[in-house]
Tab-separated table of C-alpha atoms in Angstrom:
chain	number	residue	atom	x	y	z
A	1	ALA	CA	-14.473	5.413	0.424
A	2	LEU	CA	-15.608	3.701	-1.869
A	3	PRO	CA	-15.391	-0.069	-1.454
A	4	VAL	CA	-12.684	0.323	-5.225
A	5	HIS	CA	-10.384	2.312	-2.941
A	6	HIS	CA	-10.175	-0.186	-0.416
A	7	THR	CA	-9.495	-2.531	-2.390
A	8	MET	CA	-7.071	-0.787	-4.415
A	9	ALA	CA	-5.060	0.133	-0.913
A	10	LYS	CA	-4.884	-3.455	-0.380
A	11	TYR	CA	-3.295	-4.772	-3.597
A	12	PHE	CA	-0.480	-2.424	-3.338
A	13	LEU	CA	0.463	-2.927	0.165
A	14	GLU	CA	0.009	-6.717	-1.117
A	15	LEU	CA	2.343	-5.474	-4.126
A	16	SER	CA	5.191	-4.341	-0.931
A	17	LEU	CA	5.023	-7.290	0.281
A	18	VAL	CA	6.715	-9.127	-2.612
A	19	HIS	CA	9.674	-6.434	-3.215
A	20	TYR	CA	12.560	-6.728	-1.157
A	21	GLU	CA	13.106	-2.669	-0.824
A	22	MET	CA	10.470	-1.980	0.174
A	23	CYS	CA	11.630	-3.244	4.408
A	24	HIS	CA	14.059	-0.116	4.156
A	25	TYR	CA	10.588	2.108	4.929
A	26	PRO	CA	9.094	2.440	7.933
A	27	PRO	CA	4.529	0.402	7.622
A	28	SER	CA	2.823	3.600	8.433
A	29	LEU	CA	5.111	4.809	5.564
A	30	ILE	CA	4.273	1.959	2.482
A	31	ALA	CA	0.252	2.097	4.113
A	32	ALA	CA	0.108	6.057	3.575
A	33	ALA	CA	1.418	5.325	0.144
A	34	ALA	CA	-1.025	3.225	-0.593
A	35	LEU	CA	-3.871	5.118	0.529
A	36	TYR	CA	-2.844	8.226	-1.595
A	37	LEU	CA	-2.606	6.013	-4.412
A	38	ALA	CA	-5.218	4.278	-3.839
A	39	PHE	CA	-6.936	7.859	-4.192
């Protein structure tokens, strides 16, 4: 993985922290979605 993919995944994860709607999803699903979107 390139550094840009790592940065984008972290960015998507940080976005999920500020949205209350995301607390209904398991953390593993949020992490998988962030990685999917980063690539």
